[in-house]
Tab-separated table of C-alpha atoms in Angstrom:
chain	number	residue	atom	x	y	z
A	880	UNK	CA	-31.881	1.954	-0.484
A	881	UNK	CA	-28.566	3.365	-1.458
A	882	UNK	CA	-29.243	6.740	0.043
A	883	UNK	CA	-30.469	4.847	3.023
A	884	UNK	CA	-27.007	2.899	3.118
A	885	UNK	CA	-24.904	5.685	2.575
A	886	UNK	CA	-26.469	7.861	5.054
A	887	UNK	CA	-24.795	5.231	7.680
A	888	UNK	CA	-21.520	7.001	8.620
A	889	UNK	CA	-19.463	3.926	8.987
A	890	UNK	CA	-20.802	2.584	5.808
A	891	UNK	CA	-20.127	5.651	4.241
A	892	UNK	CA	-16.481	5.550	5.599
A	893	UNK	CA	-15.713	2.253	4.782
A	894	UNK	CA	-16.847	2.985	1.047
A	895	UNK	CA	-14.516	5.775	0.878
A	896	UNK	CA	-11.499	3.869	2.733
A	897	UNK	CA	-12.107	0.743	0.455
A	898	UNK	CA	-12.378	3.208	-2.725
A	899	UNK	CA	-9.075	4.842	-1.919
A	900	UNK	CA	-7.235	1.631	-1.053
A	901	UNK	CA	-7.917	0.039	-4.390
A	902	UNK	CA	-7.347	3.181	-6.309
A	903	UNK	CA	-4.065	3.856	-4.389
A	904	UNK	CA	-2.892	0.289	-5.036
A	905	UNK	CA	-3.737	0.370	-8.836
A	906	UNK	CA	-1.999	3.682	-9.321
A	907	UNK	CA	1.081	2.670	-7.470
A	908	UNK	CA	1.266	-0.592	-9.629
A	909	UNK	CA	0.841	1.641	-12.593
A	910	UNK	CA	3.654	3.982	-12.111
A	911	UNK	CA	6.176	1.450	-10.425
A	912	UNK	CA	7.695	0.961	-13.764
A	913	UNK	CA	9.501	4.760	-13.376
A	914	UNK	CA	12.758	4.841	-11.218
A	915	UNK	CA	13.779	8.032	-9.510
A	916	UNK	CA	16.693	9.515	-7.647
A	917	UNK	CA	15.581	10.301	-4.010
A	918	UNK	CA	18.864	12.305	-3.714
A	919	UNK	CA	17.891	14.439	-6.719
A	920	UNK	CA	14.321	14.826	-5.276
A	921	UNK	CA	15.450	16.137	-2.041
A	922	UNK	CA	18.143	18.402	-3.832
A	923	UNK	CA	21.071	16.254	-2.622
A	924	UNK	CA	24.310	15.223	-4.504
A	925	UNK	CA	24.157	11.585	-5.193
A	926	UNK	CA	26.583	9.061	-3.231
A	927	UNK	CA	27.034	5.728	-4.508
A	928	UNK	CA	27.908	3.241	-1.512
A	929	UNK	CA	28.523	-0.264	-0.914
A	930	UNK	CA	26.296	-2.841	0.780
A	931	UNK	CA	26.845	-6.760	1.677
A	932	UNK	CA	29.444	-6.533	-0.902
A	933	UNK	CA	27.243	-4.965	-3.825
A	934	UNK	CA	28.928	-1.607	-4.917
A	935	UNK	CA	27.347	1.318	-6.672
A	936	UNK	CA	24.243	1.281	-4.629
A	937	UNK	CA	22.088	4.562	-4.434
A	938	UNK	CA	18.631	5.555	-3.442
A	939	UNK	CA	17.145	4.829	-7.181
A	940	UNK	CA	13.591	3.766	-5.716
A	941	UNK	CA	10.570	2.978	-8.200
A	942	UNK	CA	7.977	6.089	-8.131
A	943	UNK	CA	5.521	3.249	-6.487
A	944	UNK	CA	6.820	3.691	-3.297
A	945	UNK	CA	5.647	7.324	-2.954
A	946	UNK	CA	2.040	5.747	-2.506
A	947	UNK	CA	2.662	2.393	-1.008
A	948	UNK	CA	3.281	4.116	2.433
A	949	UNK	CA	-0.093	5.597	2.402
A	950	UNK	CA	-1.345	2.063	1.622
A	951	UNK	CA	-0.157	0.730	4.778
A	952	UNK	CA	-1.809	3.659	6.645
A	953	UNK	CA	-4.726	2.874	5.167
A	954	UNK	CA	-4.444	-0.660	6.442
A	955	UNK	CA	-3.912	0.496	9.948
A	956	UNK	CA	-6.926	2.501	9.937
A	957	UNK	CA	-9.271	0.062	8.508
A	958	UNK	CA	-7.737	-2.600	10.905
A	959	UNK	CA	-8.548	-0.265	13.705
A	960	UNK	CA	-11.737	0.525	13.047
A	961	UNK	CA	-13.180	-2.449	11.107
A	962	UNK	CA	-11.083	-5.289	11.863
A	963	UNK	CA	-8.616	-8.176	9.841
A	964	UNK	CA	-11.936	-9.397	7.984
A	965	UNK	CA	-12.444	-5.965	6.451
A	966	UNK	CA	-8.547	-5.720	5.424
A	967	UNK	CA	-8.357	-8.799	3.911
A	968	UNK	CA	-11.424	-8.150	1.771
A	969	UNK	CA	-10.335	-4.806	0.285
A	970	UNK	CA	-7.134	-6.502	-0.326
A	971	UNK	CA	-8.556	-9.211	-2.260
A	972	UNK	CA	-10.405	-6.758	-3.920
A	973	UNK	CA	-7.401	-4.892	-4.746
A	974	UNK	CA	-5.610	-7.845	-6.192
A	975	UNK	CA	-8.250	-9.112	-8.273
A	976	UNK	CA	-8.638	-5.229	-9.798
A	977	UNK	CA	-4.836	-5.137	-10.183
A	978	UNK	CA	-4.772	-8.600	-12.110
A	979	UNK	CA	-7.620	-7.276	-14.274
A	980	UNK	CA	-5.645	-4.255	-15.197
A	981	UNK	CA	-2.376	-6.208	-16.002
A	982	UNK	CA	-4.884	-8.464	-18.367
A	983	UNK	CA	-6.285	-5.338	-19.874
A	984	UNK	CA	-2.778	-3.805	-20.417
A	985	UNK	CA	-1.810	-7.137	-21.870
A	986	UNK	CA	-4.943	-7.184	-24.681
A	987	UNK	CA	-3.992	-3.288	-25.277
A	988	UNK	CA	-0.387	-3.986	-25.900
A	989	UNK	CA	-1.233	-6.785	-28.362
A	990	UNK	CA	-4.225	-5.258	-30.323
A	991	UNK	CA	-2.928	-4.191	-33.641
A	992	UNK	CA	-1.378	-0.448	-33.821
A	993	UNK	CA	-2.888	2.067	-36.593
A	994	UNK	CA	0.244	2.968	-38.586
A	995	UNK	CA	-0.308	6.822	-38.300
A	996	UNK	CA	-0.425	6.517	-34.384
A	997	UNK	CA	3.076	5.106	-34.595
A	998	UNK	CA	4.480	8.208	-35.229
A	999	UNK	CA	2.221	10.805	-34.156
A	1000	UNK	CA	4.419	12.062	-31.299
A	1001	UNK	CA	7.809	11.672	-33.235
A	1002	UNK	CA	8.045	15.728	-32.740
A	1003	UNK	CA	7.981	15.285	-29.124
A	1004	UNK	CA	10.734	12.973	-28.858
A	1005	UNK	CA	8.881	9.719	-29.121
A	1006	UNK	CA	9.935	8.009	-32.626
A	1007	UNK	CA	7.528	4.842	-31.973
A	1008	UNK	CA	4.247	5.086	-29.543
A	1009	UNK	CA	3.985	1.259	-29.803
A	1010	UNK	CA	7.230	0.879	-27.907
A	1011	UNK	CA	6.487	3.514	-25.732
A	1012	UNK	CA	3.444	1.889	-24.737
A	1013	UNK	CA	4.919	-1.431	-24.195
A	1014	UNK	CA	7.655	0.409	-22.218
A	1015	UNK	CA	5.118	1.793	-19.662
A	1016	UNK	CA	2.782	-0.716	-19.635
A	1017	UNK	CA	4.382	-4.129	-20.463
A	1018	UNK	CA	5.818	-5.048	-16.993
A	1019	UNK	CA	7.370	-8.846	-17.102
A	1020	UNK	CA	5.557	-11.468	-15.382
A	1021	UNK	CA	7.831	-12.176	-12.569
A	1022	UNK	CA	7.977	-8.628	-11.478
A	1023	UNK	CA	3.613	-8.401	-11.877
A	1024	UNK	CA	3.818	-11.909	-9.510
A	1025	UNK	CA	6.087	-10.555	-7.142
A	1026	UNK	CA	4.500	-7.524	-6.639
A	1027	UNK	CA	1.085	-8.972	-6.157
A	1028	UNK	CA	2.464	-11.716	-3.826
A	1029	UNK	CA	4.527	-9.623	-1.978
A	1030	UNK	CA	1.180	-7.210	-1.501
A	1031	UNK	CA	-0.849	-9.840	-0.329
A	1032	UNK	CA	1.469	-11.369	2.140
A	1033	UNK	CA	2.363	-8.031	3.514
A	1034	UNK	CA	-1.131	-7.288	4.400
A	1035	UNK	CA	-1.612	-10.349	6.173
A	1036	UNK	CA	1.461	-9.638	8.102
A	1037	UNK	CA	0.415	-6.234	8.826
A	1038	UNK	CA	-2.846	-7.276	10.117
A	1039	UNK	CA	-1.206	-10.212	12.122
A	1040	UNK	CA	1.334	-7.754	13.867
A	1041	UNK	CA	-1.388	-5.120	14.583
A	1042	UNK	CA	-3.873	-7.179	16.349
A	1043	UNK	CA	-0.726	-8.778	18.438
A	1044	UNK	CA	0.283	-5.537	19.636
A	1045	UNK	CA	-2.977	-4.322	20.248
A	1046	UNK	CA	-4.069	-7.351	22.285
A	1047	UNK	CA	-1.049	-6.683	24.436
A	1048	UNK	CA	-1.591	-2.943	24.931
A	1049	UNK	CA	-5.077	-2.334	24.428
A	1050	UNK	CA	-6.088	1.000	23.276
A	1051	UNK	CA	-2.750	2.685	24.309
A	1052	UNK	CA	0.038	3.262	22.082
A	1053	UNK	CA	-1.529	3.689	18.724
A	1054	UNK	CA	1.971	4.601	17.419
A	1055	UNK	CA	3.197	1.144	18.420
A	1056	UNK	CA	0.992	-0.931	16.739
A	1057	UNK	CA	0.617	1.239	13.694
A	1058	UNK	CA	4.238	1.889	13.089
A	1059	UNK	CA	5.173	-1.212	14.367
A	1060	UNK	CA	3.119	-3.479	12.141
A	1061	UNK	CA	3.776	-1.149	9.056
A	1062	UNK	CA	7.645	-1.273	9.593
A	1063	UNK	CA	7.482	-5.273	9.771
A	1064	UNK	CA	5.024	-5.709	6.870
A	1065	UNK	CA	7.012	-3.306	4.636
A	1066	UNK	CA	10.298	-5.773	5.276
A	1067	UNK	CA	8.209	-8.495	4.184
A	1068	UNK	CA	7.038	-6.555	1.170
A	1069	UNK	CA	10.406	-5.644	-0.140
A	1070	UNK	CA	11.953	-8.755	0.277
A	1071	UNK	CA	9.321	-10.950	-1.214
A	1072	UNK	CA	8.887	-8.741	-4.517
A	1073	UNK	CA	12.709	-8.712	-5.073
A	1074	UNK	CA	12.952	-12.173	-4.426
A	1075	UNK	CA	10.126	-13.379	-6.669
A	1076	UNK	CA	10.931	-10.859	-9.392
A	1077	UNK	CA	14.886	-10.690	-9.380
A	1078	UNK	CA	15.938	-13.587	-7.754
A	1079	UNK	CA	13.623	-16.199	-9.420
A	1080	UNK	CA	12.958	-14.257	-12.533
A	1081	UNK	CA	16.339	-12.799	-13.286
A	1082	UNK	CA	18.748	-14.912	-11.078
A	1083	UNK	CA	20.185	-12.076	-9.245
A	1084	UNK	CA	22.823	-12.856	-6.453
A	1085	UNK	CA	21.754	-13.192	-3.056
A	1086	UNK	CA	23.860	-10.303	-2.046
A	1087	UNK	CA	22.259	-8.137	-4.623
A	1088	UNK	CA	18.922	-9.132	-3.685
A	1089	UNK	CA	19.844	-8.243	-0.068
A	1090	UNK	CA	21.264	-5.045	-0.458
A	1091	UNK	CA	18.634	-3.453	-2.726
A	1092	UNK	CA	15.987	-5.031	-0.132
A	1093	UNK	CA	17.586	-3.135	2.551
A	1094	UNK	CA	18.125	0.187	0.634
A	1095	UNK	CA	14.463	0.044	-0.200
A	1096	UNK	CA	13.577	-0.755	3.180
A	1097	UNK	CA	15.490	1.843	4.958
A	1098	UNK	CA	13.425	4.422	2.787
A	1099	UNK	CA	10.191	2.745	3.670
A	1100	UNK	CA	10.951	2.395	7.477
A	1101	UNK	CA	12.103	6.465	7.704
A	1102	UNK	CA	8.605	7.309	5.821
A	1103	UNK	CA	6.493	4.939	8.206
A	1104	UNK	CA	7.906	6.662	11.166
A	1105	UNK	CA	7.507	9.753	9.619
A	1106	UNK	CA	3.471	9.381	8.936
A	1107	UNK	CA	2.988	8.263	12.557
A	1108	UNK	CA	1.536	11.687	13.348
A	1109	UNK	CA	-0.754	11.164	10.025
A	1110	UNK	CA	-2.069	8.326	11.844
A	1111	UNK	CA	-3.315	10.056	14.826
A	1112	UNK	CA	-4.867	13.105	12.888
A	1113	UNK	CA	-6.849	10.519	10.918
A	1114	UNK	CA	-8.209	8.803	14.123
A	1115	UNK	CA	-8.749	11.767	15.742
A	1116	UNK	CA	-11.151	13.266	12.802
A	1117	UNK	CA	-12.793	9.707	12.268
A	1118	UNK	CA	-13.433	9.592	15.712
A	1119	UNK	CA	-15.286	12.920	15.799
A	1120	UNK	CA	-17.038	12.205	12.599
A	1121	UNK	CA	-18.468	8.720	13.852
A	1122	UNK	CA	-19.003	10.133	17.608
A	1123	UNK	CA	-17.028	8.589	20.422
A	1124	UNK	CA	-19.679	5.787	21.425
A	1125	UNK	CA	-19.699	4.582	17.934
A	1126	UNK	CA	-16.020	4.695	17.128
A	1127	UNK	CA	-15.423	2.837	20.610
A	1128	UNK	CA	-18.185	0.060	19.537
A	1129	UNK	CA	-16.484	-0.296	15.863
A	1130	UNK	CA	-13.247	-0.638	17.972
A	1131	UNK	CA	-14.167	-3.124	20.233
A	1132	UNK	CA	-16.101	-5.133	17.666
A	1133	UNK	CA	-12.811	-5.002	15.259
A	1134	UNK	CA	-10.896	-6.997	18.130
A	1135	UNK	CA	-13.794	-9.505	18.178
A	1136	UNK	CA	-15.385	-7.724	21.330
A	1137	UNK	CA	-19.038	-6.351	21.785
A	1138	UNK	CA	-19.662	-3.301	23.852
A	1139	UNK	CA	-23.603	-2.559	24.784
A	1140	UNK	CA	-25.316	-0.091	23.059
A	1141	UNK	CA	-26.129	2.672	25.757
A	1142	UNK	CA	-29.963	3.447	25.452
A	1143	UNK	CA	-30.973	6.914	25.928
A	1144	UNK	CA	-34.084	7.462	28.051
A	1145	UNK	CA	-35.745	10.868	27.637
A	1146	UNK	CA	-36.827	12.945	30.631
A	1147	UNK	CA	-40.234	14.387	30.935
């Protein structure tokens, strides 16, 4: 039965998309505790600036932003061929598995550490492995709550904006619905995670929340626009893989429409 199921191209493709979507989201959450300098990554000199009265700002980002843009690209592709129900379903699965991962991190942090392990990496500059483990996997409750809430809400916003634009433009302007939905949802994502994690959780000032939100969003905006050609490439390859007729029927079904299946009459 599994072999028959996976021989269906749309089903096989959805399994691949869903697996990548969930894995990408989970990895992004796990590596989000590391901060890096975007300027140094690009080989540029670091310059601080002021925004909304908040001084000393720079493009210091979490490592998770390296993967989140791909998540929204995948959202748009699934939305295009499978519709909003499929996007919501894999989003719920991703949130459930990320929550499960954080619960397991919590359990792993609190099980008793063996004494020999604590100092086992002291020669590598890690004097206490338990402290290092907690530092990497022990994200605060407000950060976890903010991240999961922002992810779910931004996915819903992405789906809504995507279909609103597509209803107006039809099959034209793929870049507008894909990039447009992403830049709107990324703004929502950036604000919600900072609001919950740091305004509510750490009592940051509004100006700091808004300033850091705009710094993070400016990076996400540029990346979203830069990834637009990738969406066209993926859609082209998917249509070639599925066949034009199958792809057209899937797109119509994703918009709540139905296309008749063309019967091929053999010639004598």
